[in-house]
Coordinates of C-alpha atoms in Angstrom, one line a residue:
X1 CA 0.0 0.0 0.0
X2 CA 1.5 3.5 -1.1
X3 CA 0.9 6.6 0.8
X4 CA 3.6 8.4 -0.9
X5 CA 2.3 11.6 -2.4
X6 CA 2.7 13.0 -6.0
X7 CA 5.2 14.9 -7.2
X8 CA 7.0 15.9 -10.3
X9 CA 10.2 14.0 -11.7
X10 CA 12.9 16.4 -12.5
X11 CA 16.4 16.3 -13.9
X12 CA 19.4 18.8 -14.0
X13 CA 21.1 20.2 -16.5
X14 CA 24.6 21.3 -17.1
X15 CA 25.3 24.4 -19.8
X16 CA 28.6 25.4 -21.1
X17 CA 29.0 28.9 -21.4
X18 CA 29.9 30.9 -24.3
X19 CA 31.6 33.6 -23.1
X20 CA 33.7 32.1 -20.7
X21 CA 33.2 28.6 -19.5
X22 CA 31.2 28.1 -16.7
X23 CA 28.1 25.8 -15.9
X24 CA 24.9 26.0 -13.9
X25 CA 23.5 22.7 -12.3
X26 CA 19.9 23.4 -12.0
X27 CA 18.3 20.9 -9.5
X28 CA 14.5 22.1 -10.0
X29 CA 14.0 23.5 -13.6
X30 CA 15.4 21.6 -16.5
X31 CA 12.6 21.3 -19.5
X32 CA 11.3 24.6 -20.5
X33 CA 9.0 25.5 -23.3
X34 CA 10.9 28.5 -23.2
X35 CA 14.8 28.3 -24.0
X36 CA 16.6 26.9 -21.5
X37 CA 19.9 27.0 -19.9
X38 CA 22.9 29.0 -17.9
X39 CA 24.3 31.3 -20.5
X40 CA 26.5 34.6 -19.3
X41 CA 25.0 37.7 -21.7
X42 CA 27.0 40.3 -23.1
X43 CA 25.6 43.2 -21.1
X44 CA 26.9 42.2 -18.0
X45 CA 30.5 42.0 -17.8
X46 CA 32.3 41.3 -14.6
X47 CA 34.8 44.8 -13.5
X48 CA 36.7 42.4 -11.0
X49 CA 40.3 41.1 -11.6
X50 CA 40.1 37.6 -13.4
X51 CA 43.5 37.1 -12.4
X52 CA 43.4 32.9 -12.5
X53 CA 44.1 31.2 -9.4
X54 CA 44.4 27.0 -8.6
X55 CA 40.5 26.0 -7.9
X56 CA 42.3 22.6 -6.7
X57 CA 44.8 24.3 -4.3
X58 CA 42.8 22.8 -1.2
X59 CA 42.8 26.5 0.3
X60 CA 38.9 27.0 -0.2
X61 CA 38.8 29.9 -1.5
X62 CA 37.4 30.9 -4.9
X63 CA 39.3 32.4 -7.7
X64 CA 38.6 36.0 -8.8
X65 CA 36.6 34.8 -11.7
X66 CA 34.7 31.7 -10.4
X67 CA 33.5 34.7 -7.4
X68 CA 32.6 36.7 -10.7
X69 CA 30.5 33.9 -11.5
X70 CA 28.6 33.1 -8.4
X71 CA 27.9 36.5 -8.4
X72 CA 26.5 36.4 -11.7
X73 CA 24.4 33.7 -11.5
X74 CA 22.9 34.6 -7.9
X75 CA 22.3 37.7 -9.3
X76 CA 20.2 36.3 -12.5
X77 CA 18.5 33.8 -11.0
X78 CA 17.1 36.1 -8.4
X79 CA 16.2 38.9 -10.2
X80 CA 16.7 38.5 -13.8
X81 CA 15.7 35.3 -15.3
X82 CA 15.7 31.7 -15.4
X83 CA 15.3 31.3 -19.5
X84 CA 18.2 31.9 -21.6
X85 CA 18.3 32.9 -25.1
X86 CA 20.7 34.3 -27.8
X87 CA 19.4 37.4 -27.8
X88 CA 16.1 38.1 -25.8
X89 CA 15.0 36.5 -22.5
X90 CA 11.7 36.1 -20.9
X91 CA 12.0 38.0 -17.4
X92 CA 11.5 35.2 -14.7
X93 CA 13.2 35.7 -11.9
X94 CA 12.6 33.5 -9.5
X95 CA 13.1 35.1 -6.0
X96 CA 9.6 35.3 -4.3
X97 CA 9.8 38.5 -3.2
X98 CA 12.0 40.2 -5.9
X99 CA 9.7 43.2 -6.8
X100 CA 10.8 44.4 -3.4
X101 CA 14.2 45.4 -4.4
X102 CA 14.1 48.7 -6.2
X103 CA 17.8 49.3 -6.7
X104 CA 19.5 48.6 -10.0
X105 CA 22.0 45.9 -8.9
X106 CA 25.8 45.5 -10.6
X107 CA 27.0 42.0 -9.3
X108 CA 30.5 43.5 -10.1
X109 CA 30.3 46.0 -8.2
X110 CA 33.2 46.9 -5.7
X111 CA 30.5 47.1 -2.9
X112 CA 30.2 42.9 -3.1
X113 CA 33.2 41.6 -2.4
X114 CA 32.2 38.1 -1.9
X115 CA 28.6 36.6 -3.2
X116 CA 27.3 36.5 0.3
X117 CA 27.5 40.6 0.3
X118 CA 25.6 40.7 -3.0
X119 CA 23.0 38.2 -1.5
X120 CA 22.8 39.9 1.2
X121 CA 22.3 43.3 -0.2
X122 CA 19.4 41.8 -2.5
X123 CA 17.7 40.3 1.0
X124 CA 18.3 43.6 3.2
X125 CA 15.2 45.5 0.5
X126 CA 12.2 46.4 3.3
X127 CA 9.6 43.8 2.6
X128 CA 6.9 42.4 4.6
X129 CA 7.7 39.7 6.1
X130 CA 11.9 40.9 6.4
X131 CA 13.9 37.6 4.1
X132 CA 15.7 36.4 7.9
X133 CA 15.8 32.9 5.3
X134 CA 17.3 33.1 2.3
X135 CA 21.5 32.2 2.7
X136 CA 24.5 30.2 0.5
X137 CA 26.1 27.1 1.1
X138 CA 29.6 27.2 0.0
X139 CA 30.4 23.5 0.9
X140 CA 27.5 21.6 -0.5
X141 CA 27.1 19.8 3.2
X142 CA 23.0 21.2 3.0
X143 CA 22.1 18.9 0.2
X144 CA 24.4 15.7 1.3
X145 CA 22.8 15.9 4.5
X146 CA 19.2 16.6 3.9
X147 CA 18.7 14.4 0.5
X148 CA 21.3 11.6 1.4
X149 CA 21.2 11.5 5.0
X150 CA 24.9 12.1 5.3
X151 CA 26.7 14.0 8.0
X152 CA 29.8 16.3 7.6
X153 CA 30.1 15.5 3.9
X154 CA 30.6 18.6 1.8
X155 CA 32.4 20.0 -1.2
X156 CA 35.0 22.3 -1.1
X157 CA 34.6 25.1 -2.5
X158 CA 36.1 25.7 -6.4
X159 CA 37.1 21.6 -5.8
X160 CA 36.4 19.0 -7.9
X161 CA 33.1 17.5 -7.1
X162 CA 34.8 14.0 -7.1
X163 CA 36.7 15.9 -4.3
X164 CA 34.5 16.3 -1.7
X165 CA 35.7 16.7 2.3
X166 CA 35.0 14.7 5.3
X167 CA 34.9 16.6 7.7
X168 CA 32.4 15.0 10.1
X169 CA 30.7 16.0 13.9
X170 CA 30.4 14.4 17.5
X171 CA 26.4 13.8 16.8
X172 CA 25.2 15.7 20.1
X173 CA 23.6 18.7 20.6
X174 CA 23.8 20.8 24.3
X175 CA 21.6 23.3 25.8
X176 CA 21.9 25.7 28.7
X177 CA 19.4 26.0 31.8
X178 CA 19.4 28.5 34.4
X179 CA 20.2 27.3 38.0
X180 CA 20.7 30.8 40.3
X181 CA 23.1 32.4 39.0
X182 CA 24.7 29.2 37.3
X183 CA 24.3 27.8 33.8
X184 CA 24.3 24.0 34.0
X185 CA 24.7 22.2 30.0
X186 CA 22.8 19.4 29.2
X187 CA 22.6 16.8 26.4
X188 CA 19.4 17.7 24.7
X189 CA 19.6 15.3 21.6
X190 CA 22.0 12.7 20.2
X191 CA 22.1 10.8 16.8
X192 CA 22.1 6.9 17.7
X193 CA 25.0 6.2 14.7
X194 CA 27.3 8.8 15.7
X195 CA 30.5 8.7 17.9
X196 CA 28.5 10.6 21.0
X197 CA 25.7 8.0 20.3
X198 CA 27.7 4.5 19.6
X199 CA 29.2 5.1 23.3
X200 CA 25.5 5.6 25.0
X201 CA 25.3 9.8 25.5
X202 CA 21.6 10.5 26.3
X203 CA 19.7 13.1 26.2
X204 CA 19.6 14.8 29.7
X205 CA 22.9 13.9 30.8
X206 CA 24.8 16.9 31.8
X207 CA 28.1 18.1 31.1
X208 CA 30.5 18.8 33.9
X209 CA 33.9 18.9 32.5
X210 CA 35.2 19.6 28.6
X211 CA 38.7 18.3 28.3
X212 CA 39.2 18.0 32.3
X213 CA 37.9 21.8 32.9
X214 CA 35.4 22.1 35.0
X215 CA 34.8 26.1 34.7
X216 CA 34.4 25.6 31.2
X217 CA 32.8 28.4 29.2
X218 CA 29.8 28.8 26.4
X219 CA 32.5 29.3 24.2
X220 CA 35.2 26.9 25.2
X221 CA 31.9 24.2 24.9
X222 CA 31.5 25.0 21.6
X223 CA 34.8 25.0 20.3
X224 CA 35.4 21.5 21.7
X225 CA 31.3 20.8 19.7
X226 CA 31.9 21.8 16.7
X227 CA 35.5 22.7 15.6
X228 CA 37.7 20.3 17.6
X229 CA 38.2 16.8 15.6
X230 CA 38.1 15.2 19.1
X231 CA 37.0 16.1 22.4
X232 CA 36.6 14.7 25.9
X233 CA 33.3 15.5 27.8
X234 CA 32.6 14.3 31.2
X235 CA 28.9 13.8 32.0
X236 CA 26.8 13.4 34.9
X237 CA 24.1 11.3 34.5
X238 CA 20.2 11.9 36.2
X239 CA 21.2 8.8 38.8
X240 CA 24.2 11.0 39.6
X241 CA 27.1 8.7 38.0
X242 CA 29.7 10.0 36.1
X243 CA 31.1 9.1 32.8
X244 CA 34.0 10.8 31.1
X245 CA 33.8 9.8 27.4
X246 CA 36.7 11.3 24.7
X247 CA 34.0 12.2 21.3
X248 CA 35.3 12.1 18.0
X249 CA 34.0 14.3 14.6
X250 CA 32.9 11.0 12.0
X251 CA 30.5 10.9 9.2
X252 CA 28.1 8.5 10.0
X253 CA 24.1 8.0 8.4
X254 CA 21.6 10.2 10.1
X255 CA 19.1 8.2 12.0
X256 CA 16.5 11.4 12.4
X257 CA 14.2 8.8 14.5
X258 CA 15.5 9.7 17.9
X259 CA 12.7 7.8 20.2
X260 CA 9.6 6.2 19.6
X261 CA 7.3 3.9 22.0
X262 CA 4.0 3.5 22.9
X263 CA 2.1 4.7 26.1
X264 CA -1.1 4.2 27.7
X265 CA -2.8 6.9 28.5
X266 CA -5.9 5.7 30.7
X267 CA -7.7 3.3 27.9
X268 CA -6.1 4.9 24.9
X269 CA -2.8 3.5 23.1
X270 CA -0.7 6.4 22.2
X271 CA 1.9 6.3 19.7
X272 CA 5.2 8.6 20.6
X273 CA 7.5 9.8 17.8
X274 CA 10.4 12.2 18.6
X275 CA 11.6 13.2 14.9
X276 CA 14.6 15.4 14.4
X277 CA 15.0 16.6 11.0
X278 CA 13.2 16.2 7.8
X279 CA 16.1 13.4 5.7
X280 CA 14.6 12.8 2.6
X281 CA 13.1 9.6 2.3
X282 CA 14.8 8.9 -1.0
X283 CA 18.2 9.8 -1.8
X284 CA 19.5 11.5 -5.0
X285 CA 19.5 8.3 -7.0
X286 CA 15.9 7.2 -5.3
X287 CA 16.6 4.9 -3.2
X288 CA 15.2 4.5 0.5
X289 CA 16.9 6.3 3.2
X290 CA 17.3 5.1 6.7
X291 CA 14.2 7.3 7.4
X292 CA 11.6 6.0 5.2
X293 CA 12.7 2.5 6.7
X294 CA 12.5 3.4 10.4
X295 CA 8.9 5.8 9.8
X296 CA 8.0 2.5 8.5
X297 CA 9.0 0.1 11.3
X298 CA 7.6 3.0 13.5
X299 CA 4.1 3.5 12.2
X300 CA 4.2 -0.5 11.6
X301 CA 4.3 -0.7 15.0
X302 CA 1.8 2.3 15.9
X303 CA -0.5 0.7 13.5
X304 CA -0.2 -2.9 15.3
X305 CA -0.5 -1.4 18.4
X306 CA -3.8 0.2 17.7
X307 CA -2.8 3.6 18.4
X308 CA -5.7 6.0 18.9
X309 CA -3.7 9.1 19.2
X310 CA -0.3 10.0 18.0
X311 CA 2.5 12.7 19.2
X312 CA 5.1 13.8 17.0
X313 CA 7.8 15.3 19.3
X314 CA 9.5 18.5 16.7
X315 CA 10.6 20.5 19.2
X316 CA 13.9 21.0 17.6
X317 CA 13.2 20.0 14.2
X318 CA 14.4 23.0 12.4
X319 CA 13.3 21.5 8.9
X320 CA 14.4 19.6 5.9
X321 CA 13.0 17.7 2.7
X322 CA 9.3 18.6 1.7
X323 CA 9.0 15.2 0.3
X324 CA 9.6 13.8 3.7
X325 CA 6.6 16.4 5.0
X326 CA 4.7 14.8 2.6
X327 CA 5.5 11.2 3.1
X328 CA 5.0 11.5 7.2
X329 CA 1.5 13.3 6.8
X330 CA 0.0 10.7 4.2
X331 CA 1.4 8.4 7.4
X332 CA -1.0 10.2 9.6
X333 CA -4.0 11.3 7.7
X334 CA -7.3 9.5 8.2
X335 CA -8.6 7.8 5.0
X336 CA -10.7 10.5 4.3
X337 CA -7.8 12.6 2.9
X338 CA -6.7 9.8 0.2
X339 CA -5.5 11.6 -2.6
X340 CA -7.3 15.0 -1.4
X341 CA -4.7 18.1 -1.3
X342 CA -2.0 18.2 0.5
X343 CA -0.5 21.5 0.0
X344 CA -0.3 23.9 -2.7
X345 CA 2.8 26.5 -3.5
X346 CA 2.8 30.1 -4.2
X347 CA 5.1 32.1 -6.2
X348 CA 6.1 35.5 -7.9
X349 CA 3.9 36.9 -10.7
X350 CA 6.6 36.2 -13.5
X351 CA 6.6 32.6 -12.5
X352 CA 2.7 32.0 -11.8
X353 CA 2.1 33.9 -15.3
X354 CA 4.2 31.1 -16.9
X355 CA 3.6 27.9 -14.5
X356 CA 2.0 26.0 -17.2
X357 CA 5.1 26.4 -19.4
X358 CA 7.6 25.4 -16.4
X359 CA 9.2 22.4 -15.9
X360 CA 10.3 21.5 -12.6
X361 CA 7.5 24.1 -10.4
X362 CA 5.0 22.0 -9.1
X363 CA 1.3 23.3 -8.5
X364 CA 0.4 21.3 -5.4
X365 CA 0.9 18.1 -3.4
X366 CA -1.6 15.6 -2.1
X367 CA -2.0 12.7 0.0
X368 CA -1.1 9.6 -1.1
X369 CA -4.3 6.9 -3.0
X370 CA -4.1 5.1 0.4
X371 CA -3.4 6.8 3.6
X372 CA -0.9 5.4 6.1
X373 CA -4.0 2.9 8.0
X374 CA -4.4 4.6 11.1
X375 CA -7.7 5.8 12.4
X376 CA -6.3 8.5 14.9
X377 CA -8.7 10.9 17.1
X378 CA -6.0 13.5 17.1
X379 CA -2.3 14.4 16.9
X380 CA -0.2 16.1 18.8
X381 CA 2.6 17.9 18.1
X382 CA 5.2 19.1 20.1
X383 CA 6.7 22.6 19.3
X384 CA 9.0 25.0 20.3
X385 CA 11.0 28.0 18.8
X386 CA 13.6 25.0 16.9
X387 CA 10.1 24.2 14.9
X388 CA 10.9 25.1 11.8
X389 CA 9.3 25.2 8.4
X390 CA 9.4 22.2 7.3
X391 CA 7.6 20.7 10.6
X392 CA 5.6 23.7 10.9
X393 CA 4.5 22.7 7.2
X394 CA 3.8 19.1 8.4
X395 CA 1.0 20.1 11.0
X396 CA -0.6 23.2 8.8
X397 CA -1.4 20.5 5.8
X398 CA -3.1 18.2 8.4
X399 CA -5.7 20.7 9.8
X400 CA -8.1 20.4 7.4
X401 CA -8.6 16.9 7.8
X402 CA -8.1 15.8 11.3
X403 CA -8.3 17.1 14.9
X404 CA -4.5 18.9 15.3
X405 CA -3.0 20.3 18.8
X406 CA 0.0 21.4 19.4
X407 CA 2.2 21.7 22.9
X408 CA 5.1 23.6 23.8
X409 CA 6.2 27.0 22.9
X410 CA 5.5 29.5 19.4
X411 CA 7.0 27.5 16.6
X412 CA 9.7 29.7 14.1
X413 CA 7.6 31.1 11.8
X414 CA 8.8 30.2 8.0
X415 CA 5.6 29.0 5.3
X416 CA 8.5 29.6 2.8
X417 CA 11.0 27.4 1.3
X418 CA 14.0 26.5 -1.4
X419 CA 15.1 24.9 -4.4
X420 CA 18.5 24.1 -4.1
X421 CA 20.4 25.9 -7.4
X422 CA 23.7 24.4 -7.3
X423 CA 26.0 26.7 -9.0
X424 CA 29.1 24.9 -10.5
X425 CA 31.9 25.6 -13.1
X426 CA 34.9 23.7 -15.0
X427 CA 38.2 23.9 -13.6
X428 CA 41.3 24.4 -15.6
X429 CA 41.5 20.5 -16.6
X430 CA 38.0 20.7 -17.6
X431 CA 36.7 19.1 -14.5
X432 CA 33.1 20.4 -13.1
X433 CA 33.7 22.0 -9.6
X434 CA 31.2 23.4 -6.9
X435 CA 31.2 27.1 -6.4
X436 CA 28.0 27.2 -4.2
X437 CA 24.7 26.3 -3.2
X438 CA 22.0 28.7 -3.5
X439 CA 18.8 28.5 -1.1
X440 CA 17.1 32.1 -1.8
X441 CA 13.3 31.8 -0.9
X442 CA 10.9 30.7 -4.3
X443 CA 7.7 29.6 -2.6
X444 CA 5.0 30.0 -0.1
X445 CA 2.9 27.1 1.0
X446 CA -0.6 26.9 1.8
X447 CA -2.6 24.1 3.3
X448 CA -5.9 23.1 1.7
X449 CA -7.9 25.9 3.5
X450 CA -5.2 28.5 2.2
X451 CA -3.7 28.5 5.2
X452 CA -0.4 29.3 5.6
X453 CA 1.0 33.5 6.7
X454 CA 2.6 32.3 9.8
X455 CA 5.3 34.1 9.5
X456 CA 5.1 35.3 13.1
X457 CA 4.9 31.5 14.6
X458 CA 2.4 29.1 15.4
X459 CA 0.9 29.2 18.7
X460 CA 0.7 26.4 21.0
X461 CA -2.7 25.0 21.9
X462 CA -0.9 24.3 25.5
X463 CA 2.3 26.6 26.5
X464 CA 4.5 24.3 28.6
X465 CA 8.1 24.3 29.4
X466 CA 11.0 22.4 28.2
X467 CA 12.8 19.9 31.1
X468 CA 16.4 19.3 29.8
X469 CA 17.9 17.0 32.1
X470 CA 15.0 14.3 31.7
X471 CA 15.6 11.5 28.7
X472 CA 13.0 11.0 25.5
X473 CA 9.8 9.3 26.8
X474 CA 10.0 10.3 30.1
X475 CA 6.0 10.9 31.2
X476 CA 7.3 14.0 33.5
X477 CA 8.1 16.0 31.0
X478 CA 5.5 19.2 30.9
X479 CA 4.8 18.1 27.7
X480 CA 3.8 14.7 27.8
X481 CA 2.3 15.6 30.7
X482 CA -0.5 18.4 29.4
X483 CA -1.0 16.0 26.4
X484 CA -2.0 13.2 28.7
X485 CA -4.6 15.3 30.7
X486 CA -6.0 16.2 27.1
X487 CA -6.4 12.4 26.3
X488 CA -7.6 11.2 30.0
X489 CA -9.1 14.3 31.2
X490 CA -10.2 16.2 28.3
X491 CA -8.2 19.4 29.0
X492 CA -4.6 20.2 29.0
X493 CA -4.2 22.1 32.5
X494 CA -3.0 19.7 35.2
X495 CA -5.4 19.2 37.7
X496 CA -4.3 20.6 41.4
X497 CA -4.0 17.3 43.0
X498 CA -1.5 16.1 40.0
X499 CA 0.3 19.4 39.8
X500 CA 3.2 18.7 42.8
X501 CA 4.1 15.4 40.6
X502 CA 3.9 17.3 37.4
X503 CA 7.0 19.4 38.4
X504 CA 9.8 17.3 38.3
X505 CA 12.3 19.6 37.5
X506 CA 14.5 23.0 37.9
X507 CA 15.7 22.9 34.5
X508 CA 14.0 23.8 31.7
X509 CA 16.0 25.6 29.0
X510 CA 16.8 28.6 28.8
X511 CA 17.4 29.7 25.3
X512 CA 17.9 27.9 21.9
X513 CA 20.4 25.1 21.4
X514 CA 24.0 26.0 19.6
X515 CA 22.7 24.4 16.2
X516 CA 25.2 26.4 13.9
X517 CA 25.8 24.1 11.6
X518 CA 21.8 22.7 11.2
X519 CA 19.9 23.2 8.3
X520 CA 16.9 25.9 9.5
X521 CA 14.3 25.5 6.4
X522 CA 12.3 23.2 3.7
X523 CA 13.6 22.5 0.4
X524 CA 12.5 20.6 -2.7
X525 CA 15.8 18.7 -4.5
X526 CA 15.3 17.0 -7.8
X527 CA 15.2 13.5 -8.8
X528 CA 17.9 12.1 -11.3

């Protein structure tokens, strides 16, 4: 039985240019009715030194003219076009919100040093809501991630792509929470097949020591997190043992299924999913990832167990693949919705005017011919300002069909999302290299009641806190705790005789997790 949801097949394509070589992997639009392709124009020349320097030198670093080119093609794509021609274009651009910059832009220009000053001269135009989204990814570590499930594996930038880096992470993330005047760390998530979570790190453990300091700071932390190859932590755990445990930076598969179970809430059966990030279910060449296969064994199991209700823990799910939106809610949409919509995108004027004629733009999404089996009174969802897009996506496209709550805190606030336009160009031995990935805003999504402005947040239903130092499944956490007054007792307050047992902690977090490297966003790739 499929509940995987349509949408569009699409290819890339790679252009050689004419002026000077240089190519333009499109990962969303490759068959146009128009004329197609990457093609640098005669009226925009670059004013920058071209002085050639070795793209395989290891350094990094662009040359001047593969810069000249990221600027171009950031520059065109936003504002200009996506068609090519000899001589005229059709104007496309495909920035949603280019009619908000009014300035005429030179991508040479002195003024844009790099590419990221140019994109982030184009996003700084007033608009309503301000672009806090739309960003580059010099390493191509978004996409391996995201659509392949891969962690640490990027491309260096002006590299071969046949040269990719390693460079890898410890697979834990850390939060702070107030006690007095003291901030205490904690574990707040860990991925099961990294270093941090092959040698047993849970979440609420709290650190103590980083490298045998015990007056460690915020920033000494997160040096030994996230630029150190290697690091020893010592953690204390919730039965007040101590571990010391030397992490390492590897690539491993990400496992985005960090708990499930089953609990019994009075006489209901209630399925519990914490989900981290949005993998795609299928990698680039379409085969299943290690997240379609454990959302199956999980909803296998939900669905054997008879589950009447279902929460799906996002709390700091800051986002991911669309199609993986789409695959979870055909998971958890009653029959009714069977190939009903799902969502539908918006975009600019220049590309609604010519949608018809677009290859690679899909209208809408909708549920799968057969649902995912469950008959579910409601589901829960639990938020918090680390909801993000992509899950904030995932419970908008289910109110129309089923009774929806959410628990927590405001989620982020982002109905807008990417296709990834990887910008590449051919080295001196003719070899296609990376210069950049481009993720600048191109749609809007709204659910099937046209829902979908929350660009402020979503509200919860029931405001509760966030315990750090207690592990995944743990029925004293705030939030399992107002859900499980909803289910039993119909409301989500906690009734005064309950309320002592309800508080089992002094720790709830104080602000958002580190997260600098984590993909914030949703974002359509192509199928090859």
């Amino acid at each position: 039985m499929s509940v995987f949801p349509v949408l569009k097949s699409v290819r890339s394509t790679l252009v050689k240019n004419s002026i000077f070589i240089v190519a333009c992997n499109l990962l969303l639009l490759s068959l146009f009715v128009l004329p197609t392709g990457c093609r640098k124009h005669q009226d925009v020349q670059p004013n920058t030194d071209t002085t050639a320097q070795n793209p395989s030198s290891g350094s990094g670093s662009l040359s001047a003219r593969d810069e000249d080119s990221l600027k171009y093609y950031i520059h065109r794509y936003m504002l200009v076009t996506i068609t090519e021609g000899p001589d005229t274009v059709t104007k496309i651009p495909q920035y949603l919100w280019y009619k908000a910059v009014t300035a005429s832009i030179n991508p040479f220009s002195s003024a844009f040093p790099k590419a990221e000053d140019l994109l982030n001269y184009i996003i700084s135009f007033p608009q309503n809501p301000t672009d806090r989204y739309s960003f580059l990814d010099r390493t191509g570590q978004i996409s391996s991630q995201i659509q392949n499930g891969q962690s640490g594996l990027g491309i260096l930038p002006g590299k071969a792509f046949s040269a990719g880096s390693r460079v890898g992470d410890m697979g834990f993330e850390v939060a702070p929470a107030q006690a007095g005047s003291q901030l205490l760390w904690f574990v707040i998530y860990v991925y099961k097949n990294s270093s941090a979570g092959q040698q047993g790190v849970q979440r609420g453990w709290q650190i103590t020591a980083v490298n045998g300091a015990s007056n460690f700071t915020a920033t000494t932390l997160s040096d030994a997190l996230y630029t150190s190859s290697s690091a020893q932590f010592t953690f204390k755990k919730p039965d007040g043992s101590v571990v010391t445990l030397t992490i390492s930076a590897t690539n491993y598969t990400i496992n985005p299924v960090l708990f499930d179970t089953v609990f019994q809430f009075g006489n209901t059966p209630v399925g519990y999913l914490v989900f981290n990030q949005f993998i795609d279910v299928f990698d680039a060449n379409g085969n299943p990832t290690e997240t379609k296969n454990e959302l199956d064994q999980v909803f296998n199991t939900f669905k054997a167990a008879g589950v009447k209700d279902v929460i799906v823990d996002e709390r700091y799910n800051t986002g991911g693949s669309v199609t993986t939106v789409a695959y979870l809610d055909s998971l958890l949409a009653p029959a009714s919705a069977a190939g009903k919509l799902m969502y539908r995108y918006g975009y600019n004027d220049r590309i609604t005017a010519y949608l018809d004629q677009l290859s690679g733009f899909p209208k809408q999404v909708n549920f799968g011919n057969a649902t995912g089996g469950l008959s579910l009174d409601h589901v829960f969802f639990i938020t918090s300002r680390n909801t993000v897009s992509a899950s904030e996506l995932t419970l908008n496209n289910l109110k129309p069909y089923m009774s929806v709550f959410t628990v927590g805190d405001t989620s982020y606030g982002k109905p807008v999302g990417f296709f990834q336009w990887s910008i590449s160009d051919y080295d001196s031995a003719g070899r296609v290299q990376h210069l950049a990935d481009l993720y600048d805003v191109n749609f809007q999504t709204f659910n099937a009641n046209g829902e979908g402005n929350y660009f402020q947040g979503i509200p919860p239903d029931s405001r509760q806190p966030d315990y750090i130092d207690l592990n995944w499944g743990d029925l004293r956490d705030a939030n399992l705790q107002a859900i499980r007054n909803y289910i039993v007792n119909g409301q989500f307050r906690i009734p005064a005789p309950e309320f002592r047992e309800a508080q089992p902690s002094l720790y709830s977090r104080q602000y958002a997790p580190f997260s600098p490297k984590r993909f914030s966003g949703m974002v359509l790739f192509s199928r090859h």
